[in-house]
Amino acid sequence: MSGSTLGTLFCVTNFGESHGPAIGCVIDGCPPGMALSEADIQHDLDRRRPGTSRHVTQRNEPDAVEILSGVYEGKTTGTPIALLIRNQDQRSKDYGEIALQFRPGHADYTYWHKYGLRDPRGGGRSSARLTAPTVAAGAVAKKWLREKFGTQFRACMVQLGELAIPFESWEHVAHNPFFAPVADVARYEAYMDELRKAHDSCGARIRVQASGVPVGLGEPLYDKLDADIARVMMGLNAVKGVEIGAGFASVAQRGTTHGDALTPGGFAGNNAGGILGGISSGQDIEVGIAIKPTSSIISPRESIDIHGRPVQVVTKGRHDPCVGIRAAPIAEALLALVVMDHALRHRAQCGDVAQTVAPIAAHVEREK
Amino acid sequence: MSGSTLGTLFCVTNFGESHGPAIGCVIDGCPPGMALSEADIQHDLDRRRPGTSRHVTQRNEPDAVEILSGVYEGKTTGTPIALLIRNQDQRSKDYGEIALQFRPGHADYTYWHKYGLRDPRGGGRSSARLTAPTVAAGAVAKKWLREKFGTQFRACMVQLGELAIPFESWEHVAHNPFFAPVADVARYEAYMDELRKAHDSCGARIRVQASGVPVGLGEPLYDKLDADIARVMMGLNAVKGVEIGAGFASVAQRGTTHGDALTPGGFAGNNAGGILGGISSGQDIEVGIAIKPTSSIISPRESIDIHGRPVQVVTKGRHDPCVGIRAAPIAEALLALVVMDHALRHRAQCGDVAQTVAPIAAHVEREK
Amino acid sequence: MSGSTLGTLFCVTNFGESHGPAIGCVIDGCPPGMALSEADIQHDLDRRRPGTSRHVTQRNEPDAVEILSGVYEGKTTGTPIALLIRNQDQRSKDYGEIALQFRPGHADYTYWHKYGLRDPRGGGRSSARLTAPTVAAGAVAKKWLREKFGTQFRACMVQLGELAIPFESWEHVAHNPFFAPVADVARYEAYMDELRKAHDSCGARIRVQASGVPVGLGEPLYDKLDADIARVMMGLNAVKGVEIGAGFASVAQRGTTHGDALTPGGFAGNNAGGILGGISSGQDIEVGIAIKPTSSIISPRESIDIHGRPVQVVTKGRHDPCVGIRAAPIAEALLALVVMDHALRHRAQCGDVAQTVAPIAAHVEREK
Amino acid sequence: MSGSTLGTLFCVTNFGESHGPAIGCVIDGCPPGMALSEADIQHDLDRRRPGTSRHVTQRNEPDAVEILSGVYEGKTTGTPIALLIRNQDQRSKDYGEIALQFRPGHADYTYWHKYGLRDPRGGGRSSARLTAPTVAAGAVAKKWLREKFGTQFRACMVQLGELAIPFESWEHVAHNPFFAPVADVARYEAYMDELRKAHDSCGARIRVQASGVPVGLGEPLYDKLDADIARVMMGLNAVKGVEIGAGFASVAQRGTTHGDALTPGGFAGNNAGGILGGISSGQDIEVGIAIKPTSSIISPRESIDIHGRPVQVVTKGRHDPCVGIRAAPIAEALLALVVMDHALRHRAQCGDVAQTVAPIAAHVEREK
C-alpha cells in the first residue's frame, strides 16, 4: 500500500503539491446511499482554510471542492469519491532562493536526499496545504458516523506556546481564531502579535475528542485503535507528540488510581481515553497532540545549501507563525478517518456478534 | 491487511494467546542470504522474558524459539520465517473468577464486547506475552540493519512511577533489572518493593534510540517514519503516549530554538529526533513512550460482571507490577521493525537515486 | 502486504518448505464465535494428502493439523488461528544432485536467480506441498460460508491429459482417486499406469464450483470477484489457464447467445459463470483451470547447471505424475478463501444496503 | 486496500464514471527523477480512445490527460502523480429506460443488488471507459521499464468472433483498426459490418507479450507474477479467460514436451510463457485472454426490471460491437502495471542479491 493512502477499507488517497495546479483525494470504500454534496464537505474546509485571521498565513485560497465521481443524484454510489481543489494563490517566485538551501527543522533536507530532487515551491508535497484533502475526506467520514452512530468530533487548542489555555466550554471554540475553549482570547492575540513582530514562531497543544463512538472498534495486535490514532496524529505536519487519555501523566499514577472503575451506570473516570486494549470502550476518545513551532520563519538561521556550504537561511513567502492554530479541524478529520475505517473493519469481522448484555453507558461528565 | 500483521514489505504476522499451546510469528519479506540461527533471536527474547528478577512476573517461561521455515543451511532464503515459542508455565486455574468480570483499566471489557466471547486465561490475546514474537521478529530486523547500515537500537528507562531516572550512560542498562542508565538502582529496587507490598502498580517512561539510520526513510503523506513509529509504540500494551525528539516540550519552544541548525559538519542539535517531514535525517532517532500502571493488581477494585452487576475485582495470577520494566527490549524491536520496513520501501522506490552530495554527518554528541 | 499472505480481511499467511520441520499458516480475521476443531480441518487435508493411491506421490504424510491459537473452548475467538503441520516423511538425500541443476519447466531456475540461493529439498518453497496449509485455511472459510449462507464448494477433474472426462454426476467424485465425475475410471487408471511406465507426466483440467454464493460479492474496479478468483487459481502450482463460465468459448459466441437472459424465476443460463461486472450474481460460480504436466520426471531432460554448463537432468525423489489429480480439494479451498474474503469486504461497506427487491432465484439446473 | 487501487508499491487508484464530470487516477510510488509529460501518456490513450473507426463506439472523447501533481520541471518527484481526463461527450438521455432494467450479461443487475443504487448512465462505474485511466497509468510504467530494462509491451488480436487471425508480424498491428497482426484486414472489416447490421456483438481473443523482462520478478506463494497477471486480465471488462504460455493446451501435453529445455544459449521453447514457479524467467511473457461479446446490443433481449417483472431490453446509446477491438492497448497497460509493481517489490527484498552467474539469454525466436 502506498504512503499516500490512508485506511484499510475507507481508503483516502491524497495527491498534490502546495503550488501545483490542484490538490485533492480519492475516497474509496464509502458506504453507498449516503446523501452527499459539496456543501457537506466545504464547511470543514472553510474552518481549516488560510487567510481567515491575521494570525495565520495570508495566502488566499477559497479551497472550493469539486466532487468528480462517486455521487449520483445526490447520493454516494459506493464507488470512489474523487475530490478536487484547484490551487489559486500560488506565488512561486517567493521560493527561488530556498530551492537550493535547507531550512532548519524543515523537510527540505530529507526530501532532497530521499528523492534526489524536490519541488521547493511552498514546501511542495511537505506543505501543510496537503491537509486540506484530508479534511475533506474527514468530512465524509464524520457525516457517515454521525448519521449511523451519532458520533461527534471536536478539537480545541489547550496550549499556545508557553501559555496554557484553560478549558471553559466547547461552545467558545467556534468563536475565536484559535479554536480556544475560552470566551476571551485577548491574551493569545497579544501573544501572537508579539511573536510575529519577533519574526518567530511557536508551538501549540491540541485536544481532540470523539464522543458517541461505539464499543468494539480496533484490531489488535498491531492495528489497535489507539495505534492508528497515534499514527495519523504523528503524521500530521509538525506534530511531535501524541497521547491518549491520561497520556504521559499516567507514568506517575498508581494502578489503583489509573484504572477507571466500572459501575452499572458507566465508567467512573476516563484515564483510558476511551480505549482499552486497543479497542474502543464507548467512552469519549480523548487525544492530545503536541505541535512544534513552524520552521519557516523570517529570522535568519544557520544552515547549509545543497552543496554542503554554510548559508544563512531567511524564509520569505507566507507562513503560519503557529501551525497549531489551524490544526483543530485537521485533527478532528484524522480522528474521524480512523474511527470510520475501524467501524467498517469491525462490522466486517464481527457483524454477527450478538451481545448478551448491552455496553454500559459512557462516562457522563462529558463537558470537560 | 489484518490487524495481526505489521509492515508493508517486512511483514510480521503474530499469533497466540497467553495460555494457549504456543505463540509465534511469521516474518515474510526478509532479504535472502543473511546468516540466521535461533541464537541470533534468543538473545533479545532472554532480555524480555519473565521471571528474571523479583520485580517482574514470576511466570517461568524459557521462551525458547524454534525456526520452522525460511532458513536453509544457516541462511535466510527469502521465504517466510516462521518462529514458534511453546508456552510452558500456564496456570489457567488462576483465572476462573475473572472470566466473568471486567478488570478496571483492562481489555477484558472491550474484548468481550467486540468479539462476544474472550479467552480469559492470562489476558488471552491481550496479554503482554504476545510481545515475545514481536521481539523475535525485531531481532531479525536488527541483524539485517546492523549488517547493512551499522544501525544500532537501544532503550532505557528514564522514569519509574514518580521517580525520574537521570541518564548516566548506556553502559549501565544491561547491568540492572530496570534497563536503567544508572550505576546504582537501589532507590528503584526499594520503590518496587514498597509498591508490591502495597499491592499496587506503577507506570514508567522509556527512551528508545536508533543510531546509524540512513537518511531518506519514510513515506509521506501518511506513512511517515514518525507516524509508523508512533503507531507501533502506541500499540504496545499499556502505552498511553509517544513523542519524537523534543516531543511535548516543543510546544513551549520558539521556532528560532526548535529547528536544529545545519552545519557542514552535521546538525547542531536534535530537537527533531532524527526525523524531518516524516523522513529520517540520518541523526539518531529519539523516541519517548509513556507506560501506564498495570491494571492487574491484587488490591480490590470496583467493577461490574458480564451481566452488568457491581462486583469487587481482585486479580490473582502472576503479573508485572510495572510492565515498563521489561519494555525496553520490546520498544527496541518495534523501532527496528519500522526502520526495516521503511528501508525496504525506500530501496524499492528510490533505489536509483544518486545523491549529488553525500548526507551530512549525523549529530555527534550521541552518548546522551 | 507480503507475497505469502492472501486476502484483505480474511488473511491467510502461509509458511514452510517441502522438507523443513513444519508447514502451516496463520488465519487472521476469522469471525468469532464459530465452532472449530482440528477435525473440521482434517477432512479436506485428508482429501488432498499424498500417498492415497498409486497414481500420486508415495510420500507418506499424515498431514495432521494442530490448532495453536485463536480457538477457546471450541469456538473461534476472532484472534489469529495458527495451524501447524509437521513434516514427517522427508527424504532430502534424494535431492543432492539437482541442487545444482535446473529442471526444465521447474521453479529451480527462477528461485535461484531471484534469491541467489534456494532450498532444493523437494522443491523447497515452490513445492505443491505448500498447498496443504491453503487447504486447511480453506476448510475454515468453507465452514463459515456454509453455516452463514449455505454455500457449497466442489471440484472435479474434467480432462486428464488427452482424455476428456464426461460429466455424469457430482456423486462419483468422492469415490475414485481422480476426483472424476464418472462411475467407471478404469480408462483413466490405465492411462496413468501407462504414463508412469513411460516415465512421463500429463496435465489435467479441473472444474470448480461454488453454489449458494450471495449476490453482491466483489469489489470493482480492480478487486473484482473473478479477478481475485483468477489470481488464486493461476497462483496454484502448475496452473497455466483460468476461465470463468463460458470462458474461452465465449470468444466465438454472439452477444445474443452469450448474455444469460433474466426471468422472474431466475437466470436462463450461466455463460457468465455466476459473475457479472466482477460481482457475484447469486448463480453458481463456475471456474475452469488448466494444469500443466509435472516438470519433475524421471525421463532425462536437456538442461544446464548453475554454472551454465549443459547437463542431463533426471529427477529422482517422489513426485505426482499428474499434479492435477490432487488439485480438486485445493481449488475448492482457493475459491472458498476468495469468496470468504469478499463476503467480509462486502459486509463492511454495504452492510446497510436494504434491497427493495430480493435477488432472483439462481439458475435452477445445478446438477450439470 | 480498496478495490479501486492496484499494486503494492506502484499503486494506481482509479476513479470516475462513464458520464460523470471526469475520470482519472492517482499513481503513487513512481520512482523519482524520470522525465514525464502529458505527451508521454497521450500516445497510449489515443490508441485506446473511441471513435477512431466505424467498428467501435462513436462516442467522441479526446481523452486529453492533465497531470495535476507529482511532476516538477518535467521530472517525477516521487510523490503521487494525479491524472485527470474530463468527460466531454456524455449523452445521458440515452440511458433513461434501462435505468430500471437489467441488461442480460451486464453488471446492471449485480451493481444494483450490491450497492442498492447505481449510476445507469453509460454503465456508470462498470463502463469500459474506466480503462482509460488504467492505460494512462500503464504508460508511466511502460516508460520506466523501457528506460530501466528495455522492456517492451505489445498486444494483438488473434481471434475475432469465429475467425482465427493468423500471426504474420507485429508490424501490421499499428496499421489497422483491429490491432491484427496481418496485412489485409478486409475479411474482418466485412465480418464486423455484417455483425452491426445483425444488431449483434462478438468476442475476441487477444495476445499480450512483454519482452525484456528481467529474471526474478514475482512473489510466491500468493503474489506470483502469473497470479497477478491473471488477476488484472480477468478484471478487465468482458474478459472470461486468461492463459499463460501454452495455457489450456498444456493439459494435453506430456511433461517431456511441455518443460522448456534449458541450454547455455537460452531456453529451447516457451511453453512456460516466461514464468516458472510464479517468477519471471527472462523469456518473453506470453498471455492470452478471452473477451466475451458485448452485452449492450440493440437486439431485444428477455430480462426483468428492478421490480422483478419481465421486460424486453433494447440497449440504445453508443457501444462497441466488439470490445476486444480496443483491448490491445489496455491489456498492454495492465501487464506493464503488474511488471512494474513486481520490479519494485523485487528490488526491495532482493536488491542485494549478487548472481554468481548471469541469467541465460532469453529464447531467441521472438517474432512469433
PDB file of C-alpha atoms in Angstrom, chain B residues 24 38 42 47 56 61 69 107 109 131 169 176 193 206 211 213 217 232 274 276 297 316 327 355 358:
ATOM      1  CA  GLY B  24       4.869 -17.103  17.488  1.00  0.00           C
ATOM      2  CA  GLU B  38      17.913 -19.405  16.775  1.00  0.00           C
ATOM      3  CA  GLN B  42      17.213 -15.865  21.559  1.00  0.00           C
ATOM      4  CA  ARG B  47      16.292  -9.852  27.714  1.00  0.00           C
ATOM      5  CA  VAL B  56       8.616  -8.788  37.307  1.00  0.00           C
ATOM      6  CA  GLU B  61       8.921 -19.221  30.568  1.00  0.00           C
ATOM      7  CA  SER B  69      10.976 -22.248   7.901  1.00  0.00           C
ATOM      8  CA  ALA B 107      -9.018  -5.101  27.856  1.00  0.00           C
ATOM      9  CA  TYR B 109     -14.411  -5.277  28.819  1.00  0.00           C
ATOM     10  CA  THR B 131       5.264  -9.089  22.675  1.00  0.00           C
ATOM     11  CA  SER B 169      25.418   6.051  30.458  1.00  0.00           C
ATOM     12  CA  ASN B 176      20.308  -3.912  36.212  1.00  0.00           C
ATOM     13  CA  ASP B 193       9.488  -3.493  46.879  1.00  0.00           C
ATOM     14  CA  ILE B 206      11.091   4.617  28.238  1.00  0.00           C
ATOM     15  CA  SER B 211      21.579   5.366  15.573  1.00  0.00           C
ATOM     16  CA  VAL B 213      19.776   5.070  10.371  1.00  0.00           C
ATOM     17  CA  LEU B 217      13.446   6.538   5.190  1.00  0.00           C
ATOM     18  CA  VAL B 232       3.825   0.662  16.857  1.00  0.00           C
ATOM     19  CA  GLY B 274      16.074  12.313  13.691  1.00  0.00           C
ATOM     20  CA  LEU B 276      12.089  15.840   9.360  1.00  0.00           C
ATOM     21  CA  ILE B 297      -3.439  -5.705  40.702  1.00  0.00           C
ATOM     22  CA  LYS B 316      -4.804 -13.172  41.223  1.00  0.00           C
ATOM     23  CA  ALA B 327       9.521  -2.745  27.886  1.00  0.00           C
ATOM     24  CA  GLN B 355      22.950  11.833  -4.460  1.00  0.00           C
ATOM     25  CA  ALA B 358      26.540  12.946   0.493  1.00  0.00           C
TER      26      ALA B 358
END
